[in-house]
Coordinates of C-alpha atoms in Angstrom, one line a residue:
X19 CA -156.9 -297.3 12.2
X20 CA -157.5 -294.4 9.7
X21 CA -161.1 -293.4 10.1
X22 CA -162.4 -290.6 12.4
X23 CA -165.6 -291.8 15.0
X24 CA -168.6 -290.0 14.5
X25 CA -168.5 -289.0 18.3
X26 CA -165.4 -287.7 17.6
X27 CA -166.2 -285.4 14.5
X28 CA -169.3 -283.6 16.4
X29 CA -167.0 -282.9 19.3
X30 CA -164.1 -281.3 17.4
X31 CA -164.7 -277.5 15.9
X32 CA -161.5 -278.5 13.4
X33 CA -163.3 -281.7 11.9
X34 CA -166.8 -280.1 12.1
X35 CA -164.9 -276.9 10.1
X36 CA -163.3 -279.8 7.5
X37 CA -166.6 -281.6 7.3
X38 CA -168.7 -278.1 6.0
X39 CA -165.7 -277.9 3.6
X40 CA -166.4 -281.0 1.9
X41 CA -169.8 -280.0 0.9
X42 CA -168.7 -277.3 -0.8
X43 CA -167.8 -279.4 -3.6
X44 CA -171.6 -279.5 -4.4
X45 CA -170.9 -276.3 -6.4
X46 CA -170.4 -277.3 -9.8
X47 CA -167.5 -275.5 -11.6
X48 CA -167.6 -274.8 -15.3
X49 CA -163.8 -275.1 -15.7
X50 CA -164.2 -278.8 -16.2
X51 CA -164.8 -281.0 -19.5
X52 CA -168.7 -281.2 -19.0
X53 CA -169.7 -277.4 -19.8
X54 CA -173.7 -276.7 -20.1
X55 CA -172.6 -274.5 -23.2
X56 CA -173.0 -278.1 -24.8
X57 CA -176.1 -278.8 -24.0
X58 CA -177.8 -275.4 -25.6
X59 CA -176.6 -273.4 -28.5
X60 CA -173.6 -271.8 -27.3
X61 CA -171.0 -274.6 -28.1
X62 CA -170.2 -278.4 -29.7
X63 CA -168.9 -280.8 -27.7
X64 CA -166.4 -282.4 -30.1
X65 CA -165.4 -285.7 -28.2
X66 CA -169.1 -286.1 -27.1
X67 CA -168.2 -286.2 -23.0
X68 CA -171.0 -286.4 -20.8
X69 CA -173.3 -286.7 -23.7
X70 CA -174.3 -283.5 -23.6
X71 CA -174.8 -283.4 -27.3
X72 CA -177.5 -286.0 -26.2
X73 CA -179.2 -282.8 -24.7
X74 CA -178.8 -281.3 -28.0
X75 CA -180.1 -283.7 -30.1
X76 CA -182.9 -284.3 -27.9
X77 CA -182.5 -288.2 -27.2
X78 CA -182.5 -286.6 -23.4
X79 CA -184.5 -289.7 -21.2
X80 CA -185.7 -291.1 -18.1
X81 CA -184.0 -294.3 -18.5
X82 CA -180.6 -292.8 -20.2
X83 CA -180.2 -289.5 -18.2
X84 CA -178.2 -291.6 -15.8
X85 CA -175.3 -292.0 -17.9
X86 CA -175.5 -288.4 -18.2
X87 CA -173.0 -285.8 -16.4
X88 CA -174.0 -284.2 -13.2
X89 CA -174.7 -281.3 -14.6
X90 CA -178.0 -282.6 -16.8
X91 CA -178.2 -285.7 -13.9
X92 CA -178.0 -283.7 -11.0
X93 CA -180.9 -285.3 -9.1
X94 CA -178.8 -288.5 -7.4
X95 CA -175.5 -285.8 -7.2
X96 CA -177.7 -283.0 -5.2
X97 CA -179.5 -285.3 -2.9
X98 CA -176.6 -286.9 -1.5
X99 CA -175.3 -283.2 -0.6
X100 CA -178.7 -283.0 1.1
X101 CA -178.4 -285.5 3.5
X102 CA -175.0 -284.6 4.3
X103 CA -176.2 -281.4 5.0
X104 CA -179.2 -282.6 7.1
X105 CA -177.1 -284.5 9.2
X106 CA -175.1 -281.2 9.9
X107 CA -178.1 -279.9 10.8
X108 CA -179.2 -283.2 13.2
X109 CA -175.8 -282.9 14.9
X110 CA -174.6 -279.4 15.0
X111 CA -177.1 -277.7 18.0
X112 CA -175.5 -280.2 20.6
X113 CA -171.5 -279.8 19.1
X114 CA -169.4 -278.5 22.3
X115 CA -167.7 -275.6 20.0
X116 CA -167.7 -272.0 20.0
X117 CA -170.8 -270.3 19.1
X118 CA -169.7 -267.8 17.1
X119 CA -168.2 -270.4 15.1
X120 CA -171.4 -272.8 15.2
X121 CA -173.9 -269.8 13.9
X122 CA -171.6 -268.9 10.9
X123 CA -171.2 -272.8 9.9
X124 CA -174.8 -273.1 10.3
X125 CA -175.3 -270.1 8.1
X126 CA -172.5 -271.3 5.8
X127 CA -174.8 -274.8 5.7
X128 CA -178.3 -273.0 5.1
X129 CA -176.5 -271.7 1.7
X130 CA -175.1 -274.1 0.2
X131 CA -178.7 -276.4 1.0
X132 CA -180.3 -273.3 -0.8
X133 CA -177.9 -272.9 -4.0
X134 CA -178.5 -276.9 -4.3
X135 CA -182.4 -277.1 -4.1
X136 CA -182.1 -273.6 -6.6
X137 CA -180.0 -275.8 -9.3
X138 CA -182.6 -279.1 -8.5
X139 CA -185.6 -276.6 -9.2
X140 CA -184.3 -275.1 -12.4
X141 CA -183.8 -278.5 -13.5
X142 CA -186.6 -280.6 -12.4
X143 CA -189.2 -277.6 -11.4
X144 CA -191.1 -278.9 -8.1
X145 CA -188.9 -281.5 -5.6
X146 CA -189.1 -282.9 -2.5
X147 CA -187.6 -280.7 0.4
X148 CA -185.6 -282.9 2.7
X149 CA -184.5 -281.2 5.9
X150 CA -184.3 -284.6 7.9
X151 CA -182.2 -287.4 8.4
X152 CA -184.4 -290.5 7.8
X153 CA -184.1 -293.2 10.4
X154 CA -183.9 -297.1 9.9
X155 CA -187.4 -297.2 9.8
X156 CA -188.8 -294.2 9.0
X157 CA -191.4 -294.2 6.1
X158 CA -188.6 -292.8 3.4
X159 CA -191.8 -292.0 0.7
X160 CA -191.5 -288.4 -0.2
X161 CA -193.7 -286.4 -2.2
X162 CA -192.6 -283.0 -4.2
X163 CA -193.2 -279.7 -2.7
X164 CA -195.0 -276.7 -5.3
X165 CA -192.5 -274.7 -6.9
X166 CA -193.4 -272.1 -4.9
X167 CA -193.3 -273.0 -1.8
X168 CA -189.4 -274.6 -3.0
X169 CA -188.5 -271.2 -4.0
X170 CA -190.4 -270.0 -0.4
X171 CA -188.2 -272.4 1.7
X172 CA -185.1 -271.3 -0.8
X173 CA -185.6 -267.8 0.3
X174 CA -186.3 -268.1 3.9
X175 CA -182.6 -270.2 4.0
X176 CA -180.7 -267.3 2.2
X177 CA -182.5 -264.8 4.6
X178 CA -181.3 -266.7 7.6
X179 CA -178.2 -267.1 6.5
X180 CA -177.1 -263.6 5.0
X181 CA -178.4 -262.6 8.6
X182 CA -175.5 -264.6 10.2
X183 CA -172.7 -263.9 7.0
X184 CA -170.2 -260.9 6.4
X185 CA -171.1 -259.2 3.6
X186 CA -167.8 -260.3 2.1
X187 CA -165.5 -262.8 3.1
X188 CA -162.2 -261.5 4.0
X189 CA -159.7 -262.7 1.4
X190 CA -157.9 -265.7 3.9
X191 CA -161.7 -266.9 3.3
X192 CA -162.6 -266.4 -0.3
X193 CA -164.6 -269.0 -1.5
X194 CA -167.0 -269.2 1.5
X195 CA -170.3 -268.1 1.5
X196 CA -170.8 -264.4 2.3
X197 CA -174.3 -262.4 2.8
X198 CA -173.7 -260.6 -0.6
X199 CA -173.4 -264.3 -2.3
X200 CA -176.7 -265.0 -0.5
X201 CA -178.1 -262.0 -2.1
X202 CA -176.9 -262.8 -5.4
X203 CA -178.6 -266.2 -5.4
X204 CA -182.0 -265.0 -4.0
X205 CA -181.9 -262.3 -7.1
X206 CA -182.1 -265.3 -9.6
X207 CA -183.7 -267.4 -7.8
X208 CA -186.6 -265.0 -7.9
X209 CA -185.6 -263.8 -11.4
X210 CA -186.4 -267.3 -12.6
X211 CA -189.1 -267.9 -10.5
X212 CA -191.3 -264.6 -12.4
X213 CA -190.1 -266.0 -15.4
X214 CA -192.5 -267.1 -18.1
X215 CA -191.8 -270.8 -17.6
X216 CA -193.0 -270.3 -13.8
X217 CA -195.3 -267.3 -13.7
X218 CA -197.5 -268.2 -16.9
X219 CA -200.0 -265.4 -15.5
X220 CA -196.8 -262.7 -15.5
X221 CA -197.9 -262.5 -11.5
X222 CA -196.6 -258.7 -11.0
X223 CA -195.5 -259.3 -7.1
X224 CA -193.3 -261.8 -8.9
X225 CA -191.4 -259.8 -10.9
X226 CA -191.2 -256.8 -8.0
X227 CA -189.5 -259.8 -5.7
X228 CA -187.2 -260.3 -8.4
X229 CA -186.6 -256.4 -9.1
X230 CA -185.9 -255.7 -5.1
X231 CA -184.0 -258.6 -4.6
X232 CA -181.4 -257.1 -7.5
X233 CA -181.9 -253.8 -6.3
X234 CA -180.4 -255.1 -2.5
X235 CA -177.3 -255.3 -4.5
X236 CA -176.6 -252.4 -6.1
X237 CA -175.2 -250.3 -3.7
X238 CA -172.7 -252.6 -2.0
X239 CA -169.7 -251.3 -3.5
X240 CA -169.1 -253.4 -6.5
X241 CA -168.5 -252.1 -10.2
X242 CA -168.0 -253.6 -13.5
X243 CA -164.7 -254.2 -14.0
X244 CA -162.8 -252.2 -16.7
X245 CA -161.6 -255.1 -18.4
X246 CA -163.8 -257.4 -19.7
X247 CA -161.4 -260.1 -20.5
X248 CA -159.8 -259.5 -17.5
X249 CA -162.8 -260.1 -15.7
X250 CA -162.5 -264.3 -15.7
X251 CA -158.7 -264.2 -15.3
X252 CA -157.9 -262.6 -11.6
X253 CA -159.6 -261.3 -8.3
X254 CA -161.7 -258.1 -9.2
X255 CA -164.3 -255.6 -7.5
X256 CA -166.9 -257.6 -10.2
X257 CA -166.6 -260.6 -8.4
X258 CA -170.0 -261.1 -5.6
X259 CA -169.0 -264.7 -5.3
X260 CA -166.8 -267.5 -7.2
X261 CA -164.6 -270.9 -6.7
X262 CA -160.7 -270.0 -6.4
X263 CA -158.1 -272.4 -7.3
X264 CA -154.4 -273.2 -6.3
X265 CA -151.4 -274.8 -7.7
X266 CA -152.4 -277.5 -5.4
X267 CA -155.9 -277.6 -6.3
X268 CA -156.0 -276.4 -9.7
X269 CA -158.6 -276.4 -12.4
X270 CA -157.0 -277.5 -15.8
X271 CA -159.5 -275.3 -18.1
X272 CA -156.6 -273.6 -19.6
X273 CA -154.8 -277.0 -20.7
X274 CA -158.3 -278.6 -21.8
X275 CA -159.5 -275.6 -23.5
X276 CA -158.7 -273.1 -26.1
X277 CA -157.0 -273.7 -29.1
X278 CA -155.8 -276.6 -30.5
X279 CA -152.2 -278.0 -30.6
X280 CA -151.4 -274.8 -28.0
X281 CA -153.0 -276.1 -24.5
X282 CA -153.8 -279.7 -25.0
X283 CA -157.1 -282.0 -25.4
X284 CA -160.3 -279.6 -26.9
X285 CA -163.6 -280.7 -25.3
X286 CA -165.8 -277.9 -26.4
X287 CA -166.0 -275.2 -29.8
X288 CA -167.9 -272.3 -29.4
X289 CA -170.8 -272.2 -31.9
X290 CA -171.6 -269.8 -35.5
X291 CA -174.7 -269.5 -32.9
X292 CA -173.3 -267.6 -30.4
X293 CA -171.4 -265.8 -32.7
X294 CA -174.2 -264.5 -34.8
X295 CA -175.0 -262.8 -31.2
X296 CA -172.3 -260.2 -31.6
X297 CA -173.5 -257.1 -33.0
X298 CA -171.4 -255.0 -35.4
X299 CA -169.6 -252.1 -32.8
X300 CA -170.5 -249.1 -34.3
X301 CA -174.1 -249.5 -35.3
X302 CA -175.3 -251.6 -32.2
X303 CA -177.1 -254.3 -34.7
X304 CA -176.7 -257.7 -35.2
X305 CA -175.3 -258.9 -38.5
X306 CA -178.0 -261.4 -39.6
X307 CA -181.8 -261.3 -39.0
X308 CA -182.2 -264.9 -37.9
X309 CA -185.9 -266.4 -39.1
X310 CA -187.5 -268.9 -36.7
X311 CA -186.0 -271.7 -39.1
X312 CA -183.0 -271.0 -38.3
X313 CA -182.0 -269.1 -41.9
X314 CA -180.0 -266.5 -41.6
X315 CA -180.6 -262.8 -43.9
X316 CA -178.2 -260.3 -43.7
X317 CA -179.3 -257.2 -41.6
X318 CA -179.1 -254.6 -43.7
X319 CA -177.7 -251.1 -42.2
X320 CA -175.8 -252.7 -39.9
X321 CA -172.4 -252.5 -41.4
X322 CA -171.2 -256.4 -41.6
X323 CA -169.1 -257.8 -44.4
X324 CA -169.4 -261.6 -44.8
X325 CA -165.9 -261.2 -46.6
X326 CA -164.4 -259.8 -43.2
X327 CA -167.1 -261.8 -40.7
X328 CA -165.0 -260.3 -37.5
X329 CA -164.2 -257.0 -38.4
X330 CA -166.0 -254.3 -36.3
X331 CA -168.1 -256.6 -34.1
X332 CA -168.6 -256.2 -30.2
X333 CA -165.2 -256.3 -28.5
X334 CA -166.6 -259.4 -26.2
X335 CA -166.6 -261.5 -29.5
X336 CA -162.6 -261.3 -29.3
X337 CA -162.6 -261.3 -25.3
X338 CA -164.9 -265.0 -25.5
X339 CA -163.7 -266.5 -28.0
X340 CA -160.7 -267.7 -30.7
X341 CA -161.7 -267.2 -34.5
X342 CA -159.3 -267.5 -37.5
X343 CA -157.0 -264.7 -37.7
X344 CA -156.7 -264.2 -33.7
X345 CA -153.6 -264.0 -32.4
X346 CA -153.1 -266.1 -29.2
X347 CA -149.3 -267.3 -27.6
X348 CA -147.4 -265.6 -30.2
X349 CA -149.1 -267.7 -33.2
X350 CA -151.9 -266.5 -35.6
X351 CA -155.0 -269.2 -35.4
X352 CA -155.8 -270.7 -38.7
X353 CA -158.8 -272.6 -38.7
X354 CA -159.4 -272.4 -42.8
X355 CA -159.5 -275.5 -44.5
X356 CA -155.7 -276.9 -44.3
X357 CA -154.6 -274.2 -41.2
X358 CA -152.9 -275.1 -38.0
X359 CA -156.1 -275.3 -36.0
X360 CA -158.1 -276.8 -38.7
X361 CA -159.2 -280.7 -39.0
X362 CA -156.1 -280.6 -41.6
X363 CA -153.7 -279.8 -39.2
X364 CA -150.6 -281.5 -39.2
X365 CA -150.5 -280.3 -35.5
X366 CA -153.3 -283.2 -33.9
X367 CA -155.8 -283.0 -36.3
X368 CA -157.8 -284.9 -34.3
X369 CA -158.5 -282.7 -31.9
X370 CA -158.8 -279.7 -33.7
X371 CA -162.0 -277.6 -33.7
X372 CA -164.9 -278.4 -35.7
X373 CA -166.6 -274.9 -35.6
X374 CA -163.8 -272.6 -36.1
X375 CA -164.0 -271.5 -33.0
X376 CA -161.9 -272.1 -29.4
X377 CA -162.6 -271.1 -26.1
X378 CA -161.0 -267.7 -24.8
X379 CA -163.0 -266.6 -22.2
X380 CA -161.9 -267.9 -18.8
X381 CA -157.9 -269.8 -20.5
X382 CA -155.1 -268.1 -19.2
X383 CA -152.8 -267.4 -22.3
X384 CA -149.4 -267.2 -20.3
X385 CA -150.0 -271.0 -20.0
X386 CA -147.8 -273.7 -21.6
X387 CA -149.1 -276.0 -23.8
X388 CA -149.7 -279.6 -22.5
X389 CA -147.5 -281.2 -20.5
X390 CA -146.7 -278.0 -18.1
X391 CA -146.5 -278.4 -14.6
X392 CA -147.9 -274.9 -14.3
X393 CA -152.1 -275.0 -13.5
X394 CA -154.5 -272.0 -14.0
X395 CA -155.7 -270.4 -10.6
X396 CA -158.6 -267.8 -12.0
X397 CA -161.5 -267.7 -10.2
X398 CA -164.5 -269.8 -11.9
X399 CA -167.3 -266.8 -10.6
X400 CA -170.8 -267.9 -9.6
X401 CA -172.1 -264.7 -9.4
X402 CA -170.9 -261.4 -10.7
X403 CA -172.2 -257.4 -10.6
X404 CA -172.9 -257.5 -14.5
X405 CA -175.6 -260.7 -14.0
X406 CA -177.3 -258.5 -11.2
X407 CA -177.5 -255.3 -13.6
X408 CA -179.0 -257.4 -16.3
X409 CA -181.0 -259.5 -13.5
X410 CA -182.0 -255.7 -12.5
X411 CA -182.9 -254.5 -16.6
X412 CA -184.7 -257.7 -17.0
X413 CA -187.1 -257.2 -13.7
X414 CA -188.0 -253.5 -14.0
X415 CA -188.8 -254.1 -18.2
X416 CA -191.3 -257.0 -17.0
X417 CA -192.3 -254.6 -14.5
X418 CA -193.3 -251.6 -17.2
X419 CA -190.3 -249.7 -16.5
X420 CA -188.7 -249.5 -19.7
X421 CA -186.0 -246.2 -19.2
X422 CA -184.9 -248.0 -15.9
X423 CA -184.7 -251.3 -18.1
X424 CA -182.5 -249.3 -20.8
X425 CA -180.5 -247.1 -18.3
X426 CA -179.2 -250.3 -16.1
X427 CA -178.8 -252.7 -19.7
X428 CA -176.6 -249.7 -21.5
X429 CA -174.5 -249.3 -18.0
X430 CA -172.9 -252.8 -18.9
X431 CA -172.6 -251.9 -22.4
X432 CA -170.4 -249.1 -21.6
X433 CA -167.8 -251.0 -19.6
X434 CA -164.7 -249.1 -21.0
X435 CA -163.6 -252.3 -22.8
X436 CA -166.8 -252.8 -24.9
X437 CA -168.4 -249.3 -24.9
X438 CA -171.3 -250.8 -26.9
X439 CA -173.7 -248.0 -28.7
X440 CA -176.6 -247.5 -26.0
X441 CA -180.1 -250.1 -26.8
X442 CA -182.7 -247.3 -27.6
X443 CA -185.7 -250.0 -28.2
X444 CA -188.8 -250.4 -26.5
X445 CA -191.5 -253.0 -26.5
X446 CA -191.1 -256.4 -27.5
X447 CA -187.5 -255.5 -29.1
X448 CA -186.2 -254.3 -26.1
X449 CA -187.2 -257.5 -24.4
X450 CA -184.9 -259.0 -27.3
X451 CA -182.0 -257.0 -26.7
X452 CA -181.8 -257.5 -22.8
X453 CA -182.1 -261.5 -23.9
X454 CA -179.3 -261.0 -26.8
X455 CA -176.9 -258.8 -24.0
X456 CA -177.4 -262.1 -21.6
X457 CA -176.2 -263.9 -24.0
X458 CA -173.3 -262.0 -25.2
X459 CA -172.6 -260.7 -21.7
X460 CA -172.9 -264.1 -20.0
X461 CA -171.6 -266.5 -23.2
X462 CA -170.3 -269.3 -22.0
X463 CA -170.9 -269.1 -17.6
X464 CA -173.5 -271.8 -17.6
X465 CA -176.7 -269.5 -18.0
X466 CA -177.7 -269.7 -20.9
X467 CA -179.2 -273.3 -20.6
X468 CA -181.7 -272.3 -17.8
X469 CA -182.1 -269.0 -19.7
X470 CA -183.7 -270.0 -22.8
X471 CA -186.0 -272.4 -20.6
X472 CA -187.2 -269.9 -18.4
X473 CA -188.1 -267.8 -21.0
X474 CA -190.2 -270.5 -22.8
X475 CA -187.9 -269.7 -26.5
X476 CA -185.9 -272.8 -26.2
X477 CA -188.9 -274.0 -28.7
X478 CA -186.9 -272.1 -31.5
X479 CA -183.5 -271.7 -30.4
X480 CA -183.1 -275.0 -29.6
X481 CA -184.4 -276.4 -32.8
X482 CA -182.1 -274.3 -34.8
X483 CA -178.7 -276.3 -35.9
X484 CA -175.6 -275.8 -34.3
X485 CA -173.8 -274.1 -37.4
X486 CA -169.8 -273.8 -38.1
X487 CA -168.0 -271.3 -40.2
X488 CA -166.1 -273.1 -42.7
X489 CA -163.2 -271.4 -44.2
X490 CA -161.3 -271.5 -47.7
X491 CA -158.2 -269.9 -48.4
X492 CA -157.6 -268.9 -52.2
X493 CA -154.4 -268.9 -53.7
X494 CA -154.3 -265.3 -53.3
X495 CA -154.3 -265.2 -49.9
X496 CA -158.4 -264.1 -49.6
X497 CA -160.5 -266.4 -47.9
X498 CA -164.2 -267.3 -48.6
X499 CA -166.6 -267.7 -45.5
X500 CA -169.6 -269.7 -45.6
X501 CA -171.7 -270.4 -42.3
X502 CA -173.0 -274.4 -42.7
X503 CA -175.1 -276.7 -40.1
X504 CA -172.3 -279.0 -38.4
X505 CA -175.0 -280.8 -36.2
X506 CA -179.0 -280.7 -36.3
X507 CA -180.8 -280.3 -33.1
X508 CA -184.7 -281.1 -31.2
X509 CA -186.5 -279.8 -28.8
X510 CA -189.5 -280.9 -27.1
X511 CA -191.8 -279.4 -24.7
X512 CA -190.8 -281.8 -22.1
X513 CA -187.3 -281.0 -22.5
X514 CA -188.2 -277.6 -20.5
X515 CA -187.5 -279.6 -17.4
X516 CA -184.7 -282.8 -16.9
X517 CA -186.3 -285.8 -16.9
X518 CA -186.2 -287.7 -12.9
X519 CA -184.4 -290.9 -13.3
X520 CA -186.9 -293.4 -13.9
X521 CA -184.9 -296.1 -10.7
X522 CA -185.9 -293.0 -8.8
X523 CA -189.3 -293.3 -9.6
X524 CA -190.0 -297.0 -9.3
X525 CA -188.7 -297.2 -6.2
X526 CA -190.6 -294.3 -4.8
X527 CA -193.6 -296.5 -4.8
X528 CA -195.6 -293.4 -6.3
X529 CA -194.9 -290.8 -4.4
X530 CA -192.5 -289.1 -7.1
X531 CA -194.1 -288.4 -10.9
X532 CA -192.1 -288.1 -13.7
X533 CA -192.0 -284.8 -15.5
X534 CA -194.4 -284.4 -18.0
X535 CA -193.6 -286.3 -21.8
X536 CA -191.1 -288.3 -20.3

């Protein structure tokens, strides 16, 4: 006999402990294959997994989004977490175990209910809050509950549980929920509940929630770490809460990403979008006006050569990402039209990157190519101090406090490894820089999707073409640059929100509505 008797689980403070481990696996990871990068403008998915080009190109539907990853379908995923959670809850109060114990695994419990209804909400807007465990015959029709009073119950949770959490886990516990990481979710939670998509009115006590829910965390002790790069690759004071990996349970990011030929199969290339983001370092400006159709004009005064499209641009450019002429294991990366790392390769052409571009950002360089039995252990970070400062910039500019908005935006600029000319705008345009430094800032962590919906500008950027930089070296050694569309793109208005899986519908018996359009 292998299994483990209910009775015996509730009674045992060691299988109750390995039971609220097993839900922590509801926290989806982006060093994995299906990144959300894919799914908005930051990246192309070059071997189409988990369709998130389908996202892209706006074939995104009730009756496919099934065959989607969990990421986009993360309806069936989340509510199976749920009930394993409420039964937690059903049995927990009566457990024979010590209550020190009990109160921190019910805390531990109230977050991770919390972070999944957050992700369900940001995807689906209002849903059904489920804190019971049905019975046999229990009428199992449930109706959504308003946004608000999601993001209400949301709230209350975190409050209880930072109330029962250490502000930080000690380090023989990293990885467990802490009061600070409770915090941290509450500040976006409310961030994206102010935000345009949910506060169409711009309801001021909105955007003060979100400002003093930052504002909890700024005095906690953590800084920005020095090192940008650095940042995604080891333990740091930047870190409010992330996933950490072993040997033994390792991520394989490092061996799935980053350039080809040196670390094995490429899932994802970083887009010309996202880097178009990165302004030039010494004027602070971005090297091409973007029009709402996607064209691109040269900025003028802001110092960019087409003929040398990297020179002099924001360090977090060559912290993010791999672009011709980057130097990475001892090799220089070649992505012009015959290179190393080009779809010429005679190193696995097939799997080189269509872009130009390779992940950097988050791949640990001392690893082997394929075929190592060495594994990456960095941290993949949930929350970090830069994403509240920005959180913090974003809140008090909504709020009409513009030099608070500039002071808290320009203190991650000046991290010592970007040290990024301070944003001097106001107005509208300083709205558009604190968007642009989310993007650079936070390229690639998973943001970015729910970002550009919140905001309601998913209409253009979403519609604009994934673009690549295709490269041709001249017999003299020069190489000519030209930024083309690899891959063109829709968006709809009902594409704000994921579409509920139409089997979830019908057998709801009308008690769930599809999102609108769908």
């Amino acid at each position: 006999m292998n299994t483990i008797s209910d009775a015996n689980t509730w009674s045992n403070q060691n299988l109750i402990q390995l039971y609220v481990n097993a839900q922590y696996t509801a926290l989806l990871h982006g060093y994995q294959n299906e990144l959300l990068p894919a799914a908005d403008d930051e990246a192309f998915n070059i071997h189409q997994y988990g369709n998130l080009y389908m996202v892209q190109t706006g074939q995104l539907t009730q009756d496919n989004v099934t065959n989607f990853s969990t990421k986009i379908n993360y309806w069936s995923f989340a509510y199976g977490y749920i009930y394993s959670i409420n039964v937690f809850f059903s049995r927990i109060d009566a457990a024979p175990v010590d209550a020190a114990f009990k109160a921190g695994a019910i805390a531990e419990m109230r977050f991770l209910r919390a972070y999944i209804y957050a992700n369900l909400i940001w995807r689906y807007g209002s849903v059904p809050i489920i804190t019971k465990v049905f019975d046999l015959h229990d009428n199992f029709q449930v109706t959504p509950s308003s946004y608000d009073d999601c993001v209400k119950f949301i709230d209350s949770e975190l409050d209880s549980a930072a109330a029962q959490l250490p502000p930080d886990q000690p380090a023989s516990q990293e990885g467990r929920a802490s009061a600070n990481a409770c915090l941290a979710l509450k500040a976006r939670v409310l961030l994206y509940d102010a935000s345009l998509l949910n506060n169409p009115n711009h309801d001021i006590t909105k955007w003060q929630a979100a400002a003093d829910a930052s504002a909890a965390l700024l005095n906690l002790g953590y800084s920005l770490n020095p090192d940008y790069q650095g940042t995604f690759l080891a333990e740091n004071n930047e870190i409010i809460f992330a996933r950490h990996f072993t040997q033994a349970n390792s991520s394989n990011f490092s061996l799935e990403e980053g350039r080809n030929g040196s670390n094995g199969w490429t899932s994802q290339n970083p887009s010309q979008n996202q880097v178009n983001a990165y302004e030039m370092a010494a004027t602070g400006m971005l090297p091409y006006l973007e029009q709402p159709d996607g064209s691109l004009v040269l900025n003028p005064g802001s110092g960019y050569d087409p003929n040398h499209p990297y020179d002099g641009r924001d360090p977090r450019l060559d912290a993010s990402l791999l672009h011709d002429g980057s130097v990475w294991q001892g090799r220089v990366t070649e992505t012009f039209d015959g290179g190393l790392d080009s779809p010429g390769s005679s190193i696995q052409p097939w799997n080189a990157s269509l872009t130009s571009y390779a992940y950097k950002k988050g791949v640990v360089e001392a690893i082997p190519p394929s075929g190592s039995t060495v594994k990456p252990t960095n941290p993949w970070i949930f929350f970090r101090y830069a994403e509240v400062l920005l959180n913090y910039a974003e809140a008090e500019f909504e709020l009409g406090n513009e030099p608070v908005a500039r002071q808290y935006i320009n203190m991650v600029r000046a991290r010592p490894s970007v040290n990024m000319p301070p944003v001097t705008e106001a107005g509208d345009a300083l709205r558009a820089r604190i968007q642009n430094e989310r993007r650079v800032e936070l390229a690639f962590e998973e943001l970015r999707f729910f970002d550009v919906r919140r905001w309601k500008t998913a209409a253009v950027t979403e519609n604009i073409p994934i673009l690549r930089m295709h490269i041709t070296k001249q017999a003299d050694g020069s190489k000519v640059y030209q930024i083309q569309t690899l891959e063109a793109r829709s968006f709809l208005p009902q594409h704000y929100l994921m579409p509920i899986p139409r089997s979830e519908v019908d057998k709801s018996q009308g008690s769930l509505t599809q999102n609108p359009g769908y």
